[in-house]
Short mmCIF file of C-alpha atoms in Angstrom, two decimals:
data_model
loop_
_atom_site.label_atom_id
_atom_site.label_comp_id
_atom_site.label_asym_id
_atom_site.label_seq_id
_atom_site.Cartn_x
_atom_site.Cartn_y
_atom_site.Cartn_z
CA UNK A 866 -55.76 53.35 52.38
CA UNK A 867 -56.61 51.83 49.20
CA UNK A 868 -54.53 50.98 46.21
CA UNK A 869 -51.70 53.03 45.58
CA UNK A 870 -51.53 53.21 41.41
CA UNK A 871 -49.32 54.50 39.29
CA UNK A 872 -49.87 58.32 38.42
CA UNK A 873 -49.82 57.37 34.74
CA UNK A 874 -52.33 55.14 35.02
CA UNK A 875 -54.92 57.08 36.64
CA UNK A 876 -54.24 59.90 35.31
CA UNK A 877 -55.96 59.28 31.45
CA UNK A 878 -59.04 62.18 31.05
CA UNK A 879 -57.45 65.11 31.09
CA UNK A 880 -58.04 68.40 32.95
CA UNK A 881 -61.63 67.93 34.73
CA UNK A 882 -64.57 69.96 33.53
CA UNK A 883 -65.37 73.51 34.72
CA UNK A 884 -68.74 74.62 35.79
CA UNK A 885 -70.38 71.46 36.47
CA UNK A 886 -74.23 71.21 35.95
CA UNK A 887 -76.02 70.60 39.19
CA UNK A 888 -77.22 67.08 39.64
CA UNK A 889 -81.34 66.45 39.12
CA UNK A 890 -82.71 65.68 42.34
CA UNK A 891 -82.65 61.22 42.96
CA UNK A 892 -86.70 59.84 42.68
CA UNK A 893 -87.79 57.91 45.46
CA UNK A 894 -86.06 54.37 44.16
CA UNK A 895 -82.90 56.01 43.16
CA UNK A 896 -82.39 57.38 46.44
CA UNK A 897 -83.04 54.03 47.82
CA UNK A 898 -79.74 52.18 46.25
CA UNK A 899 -77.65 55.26 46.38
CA UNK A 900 -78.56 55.05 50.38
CA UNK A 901 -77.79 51.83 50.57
CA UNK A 902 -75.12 50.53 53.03
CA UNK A 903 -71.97 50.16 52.35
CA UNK A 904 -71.10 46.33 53.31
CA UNK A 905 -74.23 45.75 50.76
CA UNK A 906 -73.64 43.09 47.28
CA UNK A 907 -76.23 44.29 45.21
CA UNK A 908 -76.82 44.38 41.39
CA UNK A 909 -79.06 47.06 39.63
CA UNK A 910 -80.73 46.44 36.51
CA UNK A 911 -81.21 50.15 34.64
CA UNK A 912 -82.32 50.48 31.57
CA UNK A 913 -81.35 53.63 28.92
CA UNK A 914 -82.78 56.65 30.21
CA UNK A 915 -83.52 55.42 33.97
CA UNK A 916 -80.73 57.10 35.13
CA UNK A 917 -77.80 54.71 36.31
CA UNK A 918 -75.04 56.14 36.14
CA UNK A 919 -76.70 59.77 38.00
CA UNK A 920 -77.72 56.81 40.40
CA UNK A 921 -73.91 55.89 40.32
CA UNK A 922 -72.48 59.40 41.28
CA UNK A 923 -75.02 59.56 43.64
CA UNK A 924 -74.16 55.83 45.14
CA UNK A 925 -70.71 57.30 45.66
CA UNK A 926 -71.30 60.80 46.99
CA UNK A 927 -73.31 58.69 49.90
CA UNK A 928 -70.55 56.37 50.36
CA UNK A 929 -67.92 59.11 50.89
CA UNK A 930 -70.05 61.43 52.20
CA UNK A 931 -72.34 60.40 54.53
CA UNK A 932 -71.13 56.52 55.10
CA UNK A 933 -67.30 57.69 55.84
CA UNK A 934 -65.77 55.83 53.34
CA UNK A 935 -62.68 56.95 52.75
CA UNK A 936 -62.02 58.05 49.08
CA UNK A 937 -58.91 55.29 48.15
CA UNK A 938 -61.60 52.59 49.85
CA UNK A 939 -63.92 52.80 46.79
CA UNK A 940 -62.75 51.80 43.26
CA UNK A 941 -64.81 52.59 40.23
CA UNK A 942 -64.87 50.43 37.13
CA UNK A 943 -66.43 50.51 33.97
CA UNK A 944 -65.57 49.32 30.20
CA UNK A 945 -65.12 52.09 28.15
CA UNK A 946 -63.15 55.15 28.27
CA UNK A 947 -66.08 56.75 26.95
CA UNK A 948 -68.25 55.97 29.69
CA UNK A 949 -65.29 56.43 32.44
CA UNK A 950 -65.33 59.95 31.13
CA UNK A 951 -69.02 60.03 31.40
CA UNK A 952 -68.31 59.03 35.28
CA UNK A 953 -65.77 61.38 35.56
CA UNK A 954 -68.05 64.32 34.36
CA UNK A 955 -71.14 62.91 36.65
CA UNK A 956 -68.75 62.76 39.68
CA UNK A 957 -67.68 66.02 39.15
CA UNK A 958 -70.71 67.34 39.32
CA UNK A 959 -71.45 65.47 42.77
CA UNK A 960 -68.29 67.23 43.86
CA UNK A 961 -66.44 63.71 45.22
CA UNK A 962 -64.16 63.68 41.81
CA UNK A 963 -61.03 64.62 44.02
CA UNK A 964 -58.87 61.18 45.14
CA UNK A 965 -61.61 58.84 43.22
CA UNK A 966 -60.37 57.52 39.99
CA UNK A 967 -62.69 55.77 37.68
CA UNK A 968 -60.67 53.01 35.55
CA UNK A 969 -61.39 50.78 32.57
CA UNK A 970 -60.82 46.79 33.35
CA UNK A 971 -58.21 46.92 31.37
CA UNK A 972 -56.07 50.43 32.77
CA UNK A 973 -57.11 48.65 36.42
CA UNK A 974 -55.56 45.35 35.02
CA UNK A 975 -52.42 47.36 34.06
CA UNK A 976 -52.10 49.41 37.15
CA UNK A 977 -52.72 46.13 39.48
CA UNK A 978 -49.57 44.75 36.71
CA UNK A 979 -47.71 47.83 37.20
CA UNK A 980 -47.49 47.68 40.89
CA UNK A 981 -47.41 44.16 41.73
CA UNK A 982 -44.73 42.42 38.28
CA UNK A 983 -43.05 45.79 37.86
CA UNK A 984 -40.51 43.60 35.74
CA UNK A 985 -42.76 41.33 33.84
CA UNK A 986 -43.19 40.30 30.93
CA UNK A 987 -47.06 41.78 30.17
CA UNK A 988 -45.82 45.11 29.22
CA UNK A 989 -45.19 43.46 25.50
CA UNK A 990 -48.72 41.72 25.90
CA UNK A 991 -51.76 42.95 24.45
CA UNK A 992 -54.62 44.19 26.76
CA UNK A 993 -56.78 40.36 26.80
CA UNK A 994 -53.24 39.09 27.95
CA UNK A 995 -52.89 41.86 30.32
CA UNK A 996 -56.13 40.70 32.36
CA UNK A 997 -55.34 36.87 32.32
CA UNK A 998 -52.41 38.17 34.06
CA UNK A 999 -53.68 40.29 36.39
CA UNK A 1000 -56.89 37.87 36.90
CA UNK A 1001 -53.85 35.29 37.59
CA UNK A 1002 -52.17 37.64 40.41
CA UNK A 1003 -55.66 37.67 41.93
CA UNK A 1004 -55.85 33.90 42.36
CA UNK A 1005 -52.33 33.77 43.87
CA UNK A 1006 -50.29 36.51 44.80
CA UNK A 1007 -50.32 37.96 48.07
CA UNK A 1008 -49.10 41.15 46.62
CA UNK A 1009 -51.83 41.47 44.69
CA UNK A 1010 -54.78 40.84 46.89
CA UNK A 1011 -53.36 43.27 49.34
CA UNK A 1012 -54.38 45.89 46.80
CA UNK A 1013 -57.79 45.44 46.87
CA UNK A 1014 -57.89 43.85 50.57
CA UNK A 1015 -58.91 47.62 51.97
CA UNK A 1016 -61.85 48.06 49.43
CA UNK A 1017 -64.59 48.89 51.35
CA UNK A 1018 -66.67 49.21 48.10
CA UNK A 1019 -66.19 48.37 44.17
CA UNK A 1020 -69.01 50.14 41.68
CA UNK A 1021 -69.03 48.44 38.14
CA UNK A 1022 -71.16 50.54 35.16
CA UNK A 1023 -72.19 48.52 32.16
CA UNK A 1024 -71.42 45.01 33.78
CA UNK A 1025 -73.61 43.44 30.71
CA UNK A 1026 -70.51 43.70 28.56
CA UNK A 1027 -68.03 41.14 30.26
CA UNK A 1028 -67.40 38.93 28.63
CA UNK A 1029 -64.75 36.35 28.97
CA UNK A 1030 -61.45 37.10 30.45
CA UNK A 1031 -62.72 40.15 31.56
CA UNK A 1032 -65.80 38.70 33.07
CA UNK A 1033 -63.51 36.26 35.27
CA UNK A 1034 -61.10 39.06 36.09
CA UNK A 1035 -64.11 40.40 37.58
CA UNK A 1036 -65.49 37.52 39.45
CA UNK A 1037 -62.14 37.15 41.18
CA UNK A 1038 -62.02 40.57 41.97
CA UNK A 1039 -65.20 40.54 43.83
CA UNK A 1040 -64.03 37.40 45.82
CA UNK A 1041 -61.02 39.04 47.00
CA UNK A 1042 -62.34 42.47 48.11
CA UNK A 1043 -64.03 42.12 51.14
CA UNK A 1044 -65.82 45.03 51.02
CA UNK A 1045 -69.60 45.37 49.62
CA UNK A 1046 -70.28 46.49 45.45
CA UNK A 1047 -73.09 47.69 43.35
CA UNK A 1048 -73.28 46.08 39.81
CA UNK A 1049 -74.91 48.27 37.14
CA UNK A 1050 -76.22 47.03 33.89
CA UNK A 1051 -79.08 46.29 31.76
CA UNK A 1052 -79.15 42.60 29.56
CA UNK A 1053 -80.85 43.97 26.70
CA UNK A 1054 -77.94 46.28 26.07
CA UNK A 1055 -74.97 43.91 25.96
CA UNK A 1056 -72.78 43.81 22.88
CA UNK A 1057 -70.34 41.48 23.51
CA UNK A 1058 -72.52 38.24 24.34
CA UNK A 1059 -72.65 37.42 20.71
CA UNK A 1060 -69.70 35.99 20.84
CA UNK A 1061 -70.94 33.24 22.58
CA UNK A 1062 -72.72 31.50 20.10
CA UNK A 1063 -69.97 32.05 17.77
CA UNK A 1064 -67.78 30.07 19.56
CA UNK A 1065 -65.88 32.92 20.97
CA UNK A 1066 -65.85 34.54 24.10
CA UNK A 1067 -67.56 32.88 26.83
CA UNK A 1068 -69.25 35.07 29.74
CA UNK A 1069 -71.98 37.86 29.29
CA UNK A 1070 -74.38 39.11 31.70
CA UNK A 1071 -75.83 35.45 32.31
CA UNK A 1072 -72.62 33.74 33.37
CA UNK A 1073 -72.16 36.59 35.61
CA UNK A 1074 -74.75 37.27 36.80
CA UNK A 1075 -75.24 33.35 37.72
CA UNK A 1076 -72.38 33.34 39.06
CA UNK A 1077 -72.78 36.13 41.37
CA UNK A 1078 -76.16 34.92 42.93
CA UNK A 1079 -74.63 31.58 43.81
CA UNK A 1080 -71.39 33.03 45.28
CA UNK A 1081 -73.22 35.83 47.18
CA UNK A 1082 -76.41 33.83 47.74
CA UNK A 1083 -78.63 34.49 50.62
CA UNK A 1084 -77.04 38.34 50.43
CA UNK A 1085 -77.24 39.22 47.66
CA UNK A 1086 -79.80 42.11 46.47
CA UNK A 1087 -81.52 43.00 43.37
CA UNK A 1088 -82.97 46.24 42.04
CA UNK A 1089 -84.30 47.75 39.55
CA UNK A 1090 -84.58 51.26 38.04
CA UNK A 1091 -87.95 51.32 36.39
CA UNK A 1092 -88.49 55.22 35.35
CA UNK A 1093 -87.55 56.12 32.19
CA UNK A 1094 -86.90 59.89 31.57
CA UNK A 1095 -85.43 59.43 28.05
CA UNK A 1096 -88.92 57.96 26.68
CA UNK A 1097 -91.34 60.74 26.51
CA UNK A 1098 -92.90 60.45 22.76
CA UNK A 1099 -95.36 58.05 22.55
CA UNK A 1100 -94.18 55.69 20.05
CA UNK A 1101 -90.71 55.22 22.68
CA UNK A 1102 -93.28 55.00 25.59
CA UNK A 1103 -95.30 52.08 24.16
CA UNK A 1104 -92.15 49.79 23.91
CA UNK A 1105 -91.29 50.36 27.59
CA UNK A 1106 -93.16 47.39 29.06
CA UNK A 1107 -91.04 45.28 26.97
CA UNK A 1108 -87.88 46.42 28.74
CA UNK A 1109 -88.91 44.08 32.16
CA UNK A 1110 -88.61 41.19 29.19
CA UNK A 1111 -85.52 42.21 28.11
CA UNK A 1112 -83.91 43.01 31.59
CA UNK A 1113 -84.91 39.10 32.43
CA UNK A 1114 -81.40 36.63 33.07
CA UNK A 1115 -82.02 35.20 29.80
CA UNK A 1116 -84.47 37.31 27.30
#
C-alpha cells in the first residue's frame, strides 16, 4: 500500500470530468517509454506539442494496467495546479483516475507534514518552509521514509521548473523511494532558472538533471520525444530543428 494522505489534501480538483475524449493512439516512440518497465530511472525530454503529458497518462495506464502496479504504489507529481488538473483530465480519459492522485510539490510536502508532524509547527509556515521541512523529514525520519518506501514508481511533469528547495525536496525523494521514475521536461521551457543568476534560487533543470545522472549513473536512461503535432504552419515548422539546441543540459 502506498501513502496513506489526508483526504483534504488529495482531494483539491473537484468533481472529475464527464465524457472523457478518447486518447489519440501513442506513435511508435511514445509507446516505447510508456512500455517501459517499471523498476526503470529514466528522464524524457518533450518539447511543446510532442505530447508528454498524453505520454504520461499513457506511462501510467501501463504501469497499473498491464505491469500490476498497484494504484497507491505510483505517486504523480507536477508543479502547478494547472497542470495537475491537466493530469487529472488526461488520466481520466485513460480510465486509471480512480485511487491515483496527482499532487503539486508543495500539497505532497503538506500531506507528507500532515501525516508524519501532525503537531508541528509548519502549519503557520509558508509553502518554501513547508518543503525544507518535509525535504528535512526525508533525510531523517523514519516515519517519513516509510511513506514513500512502497513506491514502486514516482512520475514528475515539468521537472525543468525546480528550482531550489523544491529541486532538493525532489532529489531526496528519489533517493528514498526505491522504486523506478520517469522525469518529464523540456530545458528550453523553464521559468524559474532565472533566478540563478540573480542570486536567488539555486537549482533548475541543470543541477538536476546533473545530479540525477551521477546518482543513477550507469542506469539511468534518456529519451526523447521528437514529433511535434502542435507545429504544422510552416513558419512554426522551420524553428523545430532548433528545439534539439534548446533541449541540450545547458543551451
Amino acid at each position: 500500500m502506498g501513502p496513506n494522505w489526508p483526504s483534504e489534501t488529495l482531494n483539491i480538483f473537484g468533481a472529475p470530468d464527464t465524457g472523457p475524449e478518447s486518447p489519440p493512439p501513442l506513435t511508435e516512440e511514445q509507446c516505447e517509454i510508456a512500455r517501459l518497465p517499471g523498476t526503470t530511472r529514466a528522464i524524457v525530454l518533450a518539447g511543446a506539442g510532442t505530447g508528454k503529458t498524453h505520454v504520461l497518462a499513457a506511462r501510467l495506464s501501463d504501469l497499473i494496467g498491464s505491469q500490476g502496479v498497484g494504484r497507491g504504489e505510483v505517486l504523480v507529481l507536477s508543479f502547478s495546479r494547472a497542470v495537475v488538473a491537466e493530469l487529472r483530465k488526461r488520466l481520466s480519459a485513460e480510465g486509471v483516475l480512480k485511487g491515483v492522485y496527482p499532487a503539486t510539490f508543495d500539497s505532497f510536502a503538506t500531506g507528507m507534514l500532515a501525516s508524519a508532524d501532525p503537531g508541528g509547527t509548519w502549519r503557520e509556515q509558508g509553502y518554501d518552509e513547508r518543503i525544507v521541512a518535509a525535504t528535512r523529514l526525508l533525510r531523517g525520519s523514519d516515519v517519513a521514509r516509510s511513506m514513500v518506501a512502497d513506491l514502486a514508481h514516482v512520475l514528475i511533469d515539468e521537472v525543468q521548473d525546480l528550482v531550489g528547495v523544491r529541486a532538493e525536496f525532489v532529489m531526496r525523494l528519489l533517493e528514498a523511494a526505491p522504486g523506478g521514475f520517469t522525469l518529464f521536461g523540456d530545458p528550453a521551457q523553464g521559468i524559474y532558472g532565472y533566478r540563478q543568476a540573480d542570486g536567488g534560487d539555486v537549482g533548475g533543470f541543470c543541477q538536476i538533471y546533473d545530479w540525477i545522472r551521477r546518482r543513477f549513473a550507469g542506469a539511468l536512461l534518456v529519451r526523447r520525444l521528437t514529433r511535434n503535432f502542435r507545429a504544422v504552419a510552416p513558419v512554426t515548422r522551420s524553428v523545430l530543428p532548433f528545439g534539439d539546441r534548446l533541449q541540450a543540459s545547458a543551451p
